[in-house]
Amino acid sequence: MGENEASLPNTALQGKKMAYQKVNADQRAPGHSQYLDNDDLQATALDLEWDMEKELEEPGFDQFQLNSAENQNLENSETADLNLDPIQPATSPKGRFQRLQEESDYVTHYTRSAPKSNPCNFCRLLKIFCTAIILFISGILIGYYSHKNCPSNATSSGTLDLHLYQEILKTIQGEDIKKSFRNLVQLYKSEDDMEISKKIKTQWTSLGLEDVQLVNYSVLLNLPGLSPSSVTLSSSGQCFHPNGQPCSEEARKWSSQDLLYSYAAYSANGILEAEVIDVSYGNADDLKRIKKMKNVTNQIALLKLGKLPLLYKLSLLEKTGFGGVLLYIDPCDLPKTANLSYNTFMVSLNPGGDPSTPGYPSIDGSFRQHRSNLTSLLVQPISASLVAKLISLPKDRTTNGACSPLELPNNEERIVNMKIQTVTKFETVTNVVGYLKGVTFPDRYVIVGSHHHTAHSYNRQEWASSTAVITAFIRALMLRVKRGWRPDRTIVFCLWGGTAFGNIGSYEWGEDFRKVLQRNVVAYISLHSPVRGNSSLHSVASPSLQQLVAEKNKFNCPRRDQCPKTNISSEQIQDDADYFINHLGVPTVRFTYEDIKTLEGPSFLSEALFPKHATKIEEMDPFFNLHETITKLSGEVILQIANEPVLPFNALDIALEVQNSLKGDQTTTPQLLALASRLRESAELFQSDEMRPANDPKERDLTRVRMLNDLLQDMEKSFLVQHAPPGFYRNILYHLDGKTSQFSILLEAWEHCKSLASNETLQEALSEVLNSINAAQVYFKAGLDVFESVLVGKN
């Protein structure tokens, strides 16, 4: 197969492998020995364990405090009524079976009374005694020779998974990641984008990763013109570059690339002379206030980045009648350590993918739309220092140690001339994709994604940081694979191209393989920009994966009494996970280190792409210890999702997230609340029964485990709405930021309703949410009905 062609791995099962070597996911041997592959021996061991577990399934067993007066007949335990009241989402993502694993000394808390025996004669006792002796000696001999013939690398079945994960992850060292990072930075200085991709492919192949491909797409990019954009004050005739420096040949030579790449990709081109109107963050209330004061038609908006998606704010400005936008970040919204007053930045106005093939892949023969711009607005990012010059503010804006936000006085008029010139051209974007095929479910994929360097964008060193992290995990994983181990599910490693222009590489690949990915992708783990600061670990996860992430955060904290509060949310993130979250409904996880000030400030500041040099990353993490932590945390989540027989997803937490999103929302209707309540009831039943195929030998066959996993992996698809405002996630389980709990589309519709006489938009949004909750409730109910009908048929 050529490098320009891509194919997902063969979906046929390789050999007659079972999902379980033993019922306990933590108790499978690392190798597949001839003994563990014997189906009869497996069935015997599993049936014995099931008998033991049935004895432990007593009402109130979770408390492990039964006394003799509370002991009940074991035959009645199976028909005991299911009490849903005490179910709590934080107990365990996998129900009773997980709790049995966690309570290793349960035997000491529960002892079954000995059954009464009938009198028997001496001969009968002697026969039983002799039979027992013979069986005992036979067992010793069988055990001796079995142990003698077992491979030397086989470990105790009771310690497999956790020890295996730790064995893989302990080989990851910060110093190795640092060396890889520096090598990648040097590679960037001497090679172009295609050569970098080829060398990454060569490195991954040398590590042992199989079937590494370069997947190319010809896409429409919007690039800077030959000269940088400019902003001129009409009153004085002073001309400034976007960074605030005067327009001069000397300034242009001083930072030519930074000046050229301070632009908005896919903005409209041209020259506009108009009044600058301060619209602050550009929300509906800001625009409503401004429209009462001034005529904004074809004027220039002075807009702060943050609080809402940029595409959404630009759509509001476009509808209001503005002709241009000067976009900036207020220094008061940034950490004090981030001195970016004179820094320029880049933004993309592309919602995702190749603009010339919206909604379908950029493959040979596809119809191409030549779209030079994606908005009618002239958009120019500028530095905070230029904003200060435009509004004539003094350099020192601190008052009593507090930062004063930039603001243009309402009684002053500023007329400026803005000039924007960009070019569009078709160029090749390359994805690097490598596969580690699973042994039990090779057609189920855990995607691990990041981005590599993209030509014609800022020299941002996060790509080297991300690539070094994903390569470090591949190296650690392949060391164990070479010793005979493989995960149950296929792990797909992806380095995306074209991320800076609107996640183009990941969108095109996703659209190319959409039908396969819809059926096969289990989860997406993002390693995009792992270290943005050094003060706080921030985790973003789908509701179904938040408990798993919380467990990993606690497990990796050395002293529980000094562990910071778990910072986990389901919020919109700016990276290549976008396509998988919004178009495929795939559960997603991302760990990053951030500055606390950044987390406390407005969201969506990360839409600005600043030039970040290698020295900045090494200053934040000189020994790459934070990179090591991110790699290990992400690695353990990857291994657990790829290797556990039953996916570690939590159905009940999705229902709880829906209820929390409706609490206190003034747009909530009784129908929504009633439907959310029914969803929780169905999810509680599903949660309590979801481990049944892992516990019951009648249900533990590969087909039944597959049925359960298929239900678990598709839980979020019900929450993909058809219509969402520009820049808003279609997956309504994700919020605008970590501080907002309401459904994003309902919040936006309510703001829209307040500024208009009609509430049609609000009614449409309510209908979208209502139908999503109903679809999820039907989905869980249908899953329960399927399992129940199969059980009845077998009985």
mmCIF file of C-alpha atoms in Angstrom, residues 393-605:
data_model
loop_
_atom_site.group_PDB
_atom_site.id
_atom_site.type_symbol
_atom_site.label_atom_id
_atom_site.label_comp_id
_atom_site.label_asym_id
_atom_site.label_seq_id
_atom_site.Cartn_x
_atom_site.Cartn_y
_atom_site.Cartn_z
ATOM 1 C CA LEU A 393 -3.645 54.991 27.633
ATOM 2 C CA PRO A 394 -0.590 55.458 29.886
ATOM 3 C CA LYS A 395 1.857 52.548 30.134
ATOM 4 C CA ASP A 396 1.250 51.954 33.843
ATOM 5 C CA ARG A 397 -2.375 50.857 34.266
ATOM 6 C CA THR A 398 -2.147 49.282 37.705
ATOM 7 C CA THR A 399 -4.194 50.741 40.532
ATOM 8 C CA ASN A 400 -3.402 49.593 44.073
ATOM 9 C CA GLY A 401 -1.758 46.518 42.627
ATOM 10 C CA ALA A 402 -4.869 45.608 40.578
ATOM 11 C CA CYS A 403 -4.807 45.390 36.816
ATOM 12 C CA SER A 404 -7.103 47.786 34.951
ATOM 13 C CA PRO A 405 -8.734 46.249 31.870
ATOM 14 C CA LEU A 406 -8.256 47.991 28.542
ATOM 15 C CA GLU A 407 -11.273 50.064 27.593
ATOM 16 C CA LEU A 408 -11.960 52.732 24.989
ATOM 17 C CA PRO A 409 -13.761 55.786 26.500
ATOM 18 C CA ASN A 410 -17.293 56.117 25.139
ATOM 19 C CA ASN A 411 -16.974 59.864 24.551
ATOM 20 C CA GLU A 412 -13.885 59.598 22.334
ATOM 21 C CA GLU A 413 -13.790 58.765 18.657
ATOM 22 C CA ARG A 414 -10.987 56.812 16.958
ATOM 23 C CA ILE A 415 -10.894 56.450 13.188
ATOM 24 C CA VAL A 416 -8.442 53.866 11.868
ATOM 25 C CA ASN A 417 -7.539 52.357 8.540
ATOM 26 C CA MET A 418 -6.955 48.606 8.582
ATOM 27 C CA LYS A 419 -5.375 46.715 5.705
ATOM 28 C CA ILE A 420 -5.474 42.928 5.395
ATOM 29 C CA GLN A 421 -4.032 40.895 2.555
ATOM 30 C CA THR A 422 -3.843 37.081 2.576
ATOM 31 C CA VAL A 423 -3.565 34.422 -0.112
ATOM 32 C CA THR A 424 -5.220 31.015 -0.501
ATOM 33 C CA LYS A 425 -3.555 28.003 -2.072
ATOM 34 C CA PHE A 426 -3.863 24.252 -2.118
ATOM 35 C CA GLU A 427 -1.153 22.436 -0.188
ATOM 36 C CA THR A 428 -0.582 18.959 1.214
ATOM 37 C CA VAL A 429 -1.321 18.212 4.855
ATOM 38 C CA THR A 430 0.138 14.981 6.262
ATOM 39 C CA ASN A 431 -1.038 12.758 9.113
ATOM 40 C CA VAL A 432 1.225 10.129 10.657
ATOM 41 C CA VAL A 433 -0.878 7.116 11.704
ATOM 42 C CA GLY A 434 0.459 3.921 13.318
ATOM 43 C CA TYR A 435 -1.334 0.832 14.613
ATOM 44 C CA LEU A 436 -0.761 -1.621 17.438
ATOM 45 C CA LYS A 437 -3.343 -4.298 16.660
ATOM 46 C CA GLY A 438 -5.334 -5.811 19.505
ATOM 47 C CA VAL A 439 -5.438 -9.524 20.125
ATOM 48 C CA THR A 440 -9.050 -9.996 21.240
ATOM 49 C CA PHE A 441 -10.973 -7.065 19.736
ATOM 50 C CA PRO A 442 -8.723 -5.896 16.870
ATOM 51 C CA ASP A 443 -11.623 -3.980 15.289
ATOM 52 C CA ARG A 444 -12.093 -1.728 18.329
ATOM 53 C CA TYR A 445 -9.824 1.317 18.367
ATOM 54 C CA VAL A 446 -8.459 3.494 21.135
ATOM 55 C CA ILE A 447 -7.132 6.583 19.357
ATOM 56 C CA VAL A 448 -4.199 8.470 20.873
ATOM 57 C CA GLY A 449 -3.873 11.822 19.135
ATOM 58 C CA SER A 450 -1.607 14.845 19.047
ATOM 59 C CA HIS A 451 -0.276 17.217 16.392
ATOM 60 C CA HIS A 452 3.027 17.631 14.620
ATOM 61 C CA HIS A 453 4.525 20.696 13.017
ATOM 62 C CA THR A 454 2.451 22.408 10.355
ATOM 63 C CA ALA A 455 4.142 24.539 7.726
ATOM 64 C CA HIS A 456 3.052 28.160 7.261
ATOM 65 C CA SER A 457 2.127 28.651 10.905
ATOM 66 C CA TYR A 458 3.804 29.961 14.013
ATOM 67 C CA ASN A 459 6.997 28.289 15.181
ATOM 68 C CA ARG A 460 5.123 26.911 18.156
ATOM 69 C CA GLN A 461 7.134 24.335 20.062
ATOM 70 C CA GLU A 462 4.113 22.560 21.530
ATOM 71 C CA TRP A 463 4.194 20.234 18.549
ATOM 72 C CA ALA A 464 7.652 19.030 19.639
ATOM 73 C CA SER A 465 6.407 18.641 23.222
ATOM 74 C CA SER A 466 3.326 16.672 22.115
ATOM 75 C CA THR A 467 5.269 14.503 19.692
ATOM 76 C CA ALA A 468 7.942 13.709 22.299
ATOM 77 C CA VAL A 469 5.257 12.602 24.769
ATOM 78 C CA ILE A 470 3.400 10.318 22.363
ATOM 79 C CA THR A 471 6.703 8.827 21.140
ATOM 80 C CA ALA A 472 7.794 8.148 24.742
ATOM 81 C CA PHE A 473 4.619 6.154 25.370
ATOM 82 C CA ILE A 474 5.041 4.184 22.137
ATOM 83 C CA ARG A 475 8.624 3.310 23.128
ATOM 84 C CA ALA A 476 7.531 2.060 26.575
ATOM 85 C CA LEU A 477 4.611 0.099 25.140
ATOM 86 C CA MET A 478 6.602 -1.619 22.414
ATOM 87 C CA LEU A 479 9.223 -2.827 24.902
ATOM 88 C CA ARG A 480 6.493 -4.979 26.473
ATOM 89 C CA VAL A 481 4.970 -5.962 23.143
ATOM 90 C CA LYS A 482 8.322 -7.397 22.041
ATOM 91 C CA ARG A 483 8.070 -9.769 25.027
ATOM 92 C CA GLY A 484 4.830 -11.285 23.765
ATOM 93 C CA TRP A 485 2.076 -9.112 25.244
ATOM 94 C CA ARG A 486 -0.599 -7.272 23.266
ATOM 95 C CA PRO A 487 -3.599 -5.187 24.312
ATOM 96 C CA ASP A 488 -7.093 -6.538 23.774
ATOM 97 C CA ARG A 489 -8.090 -3.602 21.550
ATOM 98 C CA THR A 490 -6.176 -1.890 18.774
ATOM 99 C CA ILE A 491 -4.369 1.325 19.733
ATOM 100 C CA VAL A 492 -4.099 3.865 16.914
ATOM 101 C CA PHE A 493 -1.421 6.558 17.304
ATOM 102 C CA CYS A 494 -2.031 9.728 15.285
ATOM 103 C CA LEU A 495 -0.002 12.879 14.706
ATOM 104 C CA TRP A 496 -2.240 15.316 12.889
ATOM 105 C CA GLY A 497 -1.224 17.949 10.361
ATOM 106 C CA GLY A 498 -2.909 21.284 9.693
ATOM 107 C CA THR A 499 -4.075 21.739 13.296
ATOM 108 C CA ALA A 500 -3.365 25.496 13.371
ATOM 109 C CA PHE A 501 -5.672 26.109 10.392
ATOM 110 C CA GLY A 502 -8.719 24.454 11.942
ATOM 111 C CA ASN A 503 -7.847 20.840 12.829
ATOM 112 C CA ILE A 504 -7.719 20.045 9.123
ATOM 113 C CA GLY A 505 -5.736 16.783 9.241
ATOM 114 C CA SER A 506 -7.917 15.108 11.884
ATOM 115 C CA TYR A 507 -11.154 16.262 10.216
ATOM 116 C CA GLU A 508 -10.139 14.966 6.792
ATOM 117 C CA TRP A 509 -9.034 11.598 8.190
ATOM 118 C CA GLY A 510 -12.229 11.376 10.221
ATOM 119 C CA GLU A 511 -14.404 12.195 7.213
ATOM 120 C CA ASP A 512 -12.416 9.761 5.074
ATOM 121 C CA PHE A 513 -13.048 6.831 7.436
ATOM 122 C CA ARG A 514 -16.261 8.049 9.000
ATOM 123 C CA LYS A 515 -18.296 4.851 8.544
ATOM 124 C CA VAL A 516 -15.579 2.660 10.024
ATOM 125 C CA LEU A 517 -14.836 5.030 12.896
ATOM 126 C CA GLN A 518 -18.499 5.394 13.838
ATOM 127 C CA ARG A 519 -18.634 1.667 14.472
ATOM 128 C CA ASN A 520 -15.165 0.975 15.847
ATOM 129 C CA VAL A 521 -13.733 3.884 17.862
ATOM 130 C CA VAL A 522 -13.970 3.329 21.614
ATOM 131 C CA ALA A 523 -12.221 6.419 23.021
ATOM 132 C CA TYR A 524 -9.947 9.314 22.086
ATOM 133 C CA ILE A 525 -7.016 10.238 24.348
ATOM 134 C CA SER A 526 -5.570 13.659 23.553
ATOM 135 C CA LEU A 527 -1.913 14.516 24.155
ATOM 136 C CA HIS A 528 -2.246 17.965 22.614
ATOM 137 C CA SER A 529 -0.014 20.602 24.279
ATOM 138 C CA PRO A 530 0.584 18.650 27.516
ATOM 139 C CA VAL A 531 2.365 21.473 29.388
ATOM 140 C CA ARG A 532 0.943 24.996 29.156
ATOM 141 C CA GLY A 533 1.930 25.989 32.680
ATOM 142 C CA ASN A 534 3.420 24.412 35.780
ATOM 143 C CA SER A 535 1.046 25.069 38.662
ATOM 144 C CA SER A 536 -2.076 22.933 38.215
ATOM 145 C CA LEU A 537 -3.033 19.600 36.669
ATOM 146 C CA HIS A 538 -6.195 20.083 34.627
ATOM 147 C CA SER A 539 -8.192 17.142 33.288
ATOM 148 C CA VAL A 540 -10.928 17.260 30.686
ATOM 149 C CA ALA A 541 -13.001 14.110 30.315
ATOM 150 C CA SER A 542 -16.350 12.948 29.035
ATOM 151 C CA PRO A 543 -18.854 12.362 31.860
ATOM 152 C CA SER A 544 -18.602 8.594 31.340
ATOM 153 C CA LEU A 545 -14.829 8.709 31.930
ATOM 154 C CA GLN A 546 -14.574 11.221 34.773
ATOM 155 C CA GLN A 547 -14.460 8.557 37.505
ATOM 156 C CA LEU A 548 -11.656 6.717 35.741
ATOM 157 C CA VAL A 549 -9.702 9.981 35.465
ATOM 158 C CA ALA A 550 -10.343 10.783 39.141
ATOM 159 C CA GLU A 551 -9.020 7.356 40.130
ATOM 160 C CA LYS A 552 -5.830 7.937 38.152
ATOM 161 C CA ASN A 553 -5.327 11.401 39.652
ATOM 162 C CA LYS A 554 -5.611 10.018 43.197
ATOM 163 C CA PHE A 555 -3.478 6.962 42.462
ATOM 164 C CA ASN A 556 -0.661 9.125 41.124
ATOM 165 C CA CYS A 557 -0.681 11.526 44.067
ATOM 166 C CA PRO A 558 2.098 10.364 46.464
ATOM 167 C CA ARG A 559 0.528 11.823 49.615
ATOM 168 C CA ARG A 560 -3.239 11.662 49.786
ATOM 169 C CA ASP A 561 -3.429 14.315 52.509
ATOM 170 C CA GLN A 562 -1.648 16.839 50.267
ATOM 171 C CA CYS A 563 -3.406 16.013 46.994
ATOM 172 C CA PRO A 564 -4.925 19.060 45.298
ATOM 173 C CA LYS A 565 -8.632 19.064 44.612
ATOM 174 C CA THR A 566 -9.377 16.965 41.565
ATOM 175 C CA ASN A 567 -9.825 19.403 38.690
ATOM 176 C CA ILE A 568 -11.912 17.466 36.171
ATOM 177 C CA SER A 569 -14.538 18.895 33.873
ATOM 178 C CA SER A 570 -16.324 18.279 30.594
ATOM 179 C CA GLU A 571 -15.600 21.495 28.768
ATOM 180 C CA GLN A 572 -14.853 22.525 25.222
ATOM 181 C CA ILE A 573 -11.206 22.088 24.299
ATOM 182 C CA GLN A 574 -9.241 23.488 21.393
ATOM 183 C CA ASP A 575 -7.536 20.555 19.703
ATOM 184 C CA ASP A 576 -7.961 17.727 17.219
ATOM 185 C CA ALA A 577 -10.351 15.833 19.503
ATOM 186 C CA ASP A 578 -13.015 18.180 18.115
ATOM 187 C CA TYR A 579 -14.093 15.915 15.262
ATOM 188 C CA PHE A 580 -14.296 12.793 17.409
ATOM 189 C CA ILE A 581 -16.323 14.528 20.138
ATOM 190 C CA ASN A 582 -18.736 16.458 17.907
ATOM 191 C CA HIS A 583 -19.250 14.192 14.914
ATOM 192 C CA LEU A 584 -18.685 10.703 16.308
ATOM 193 C CA GLY A 585 -19.706 11.085 19.977
ATOM 194 C CA VAL A 586 -16.496 9.413 21.177
ATOM 195 C CA PRO A 587 -15.610 9.581 24.931
ATOM 196 C CA THR A 588 -12.484 11.695 25.334
ATOM 197 C CA VAL A 589 -9.773 12.388 27.933
ATOM 198 C CA ARG A 590 -7.029 15.023 28.050
ATOM 199 C CA PHE A 591 -4.515 15.806 30.812
ATOM 200 C CA THR A 592 -2.620 19.127 30.788
ATOM 201 C CA TYR A 593 -0.619 21.249 33.182
ATOM 202 C CA GLU A 594 -1.841 24.847 33.311
ATOM 203 C CA ASP A 595 -1.287 28.080 35.203
ATOM 204 C CA ILE A 596 -3.935 28.548 37.881
ATOM 205 C CA LYS A 597 -4.540 32.108 36.690
ATOM 206 C CA THR A 598 -5.314 30.795 33.217
ATOM 207 C CA LEU A 599 -7.864 28.346 34.631
ATOM 208 C CA GLU A 600 -9.462 31.095 36.711
ATOM 209 C CA GLY A 601 -9.580 33.545 33.797
ATOM 210 C CA PRO A 602 -11.876 33.621 30.763
ATOM 211 C CA SER A 603 -12.150 30.486 28.695
ATOM 212 C CA PHE A 604 -11.256 30.272 24.996
ATOM 213 C CA LEU A 605 -8.024 32.252 25.345
#
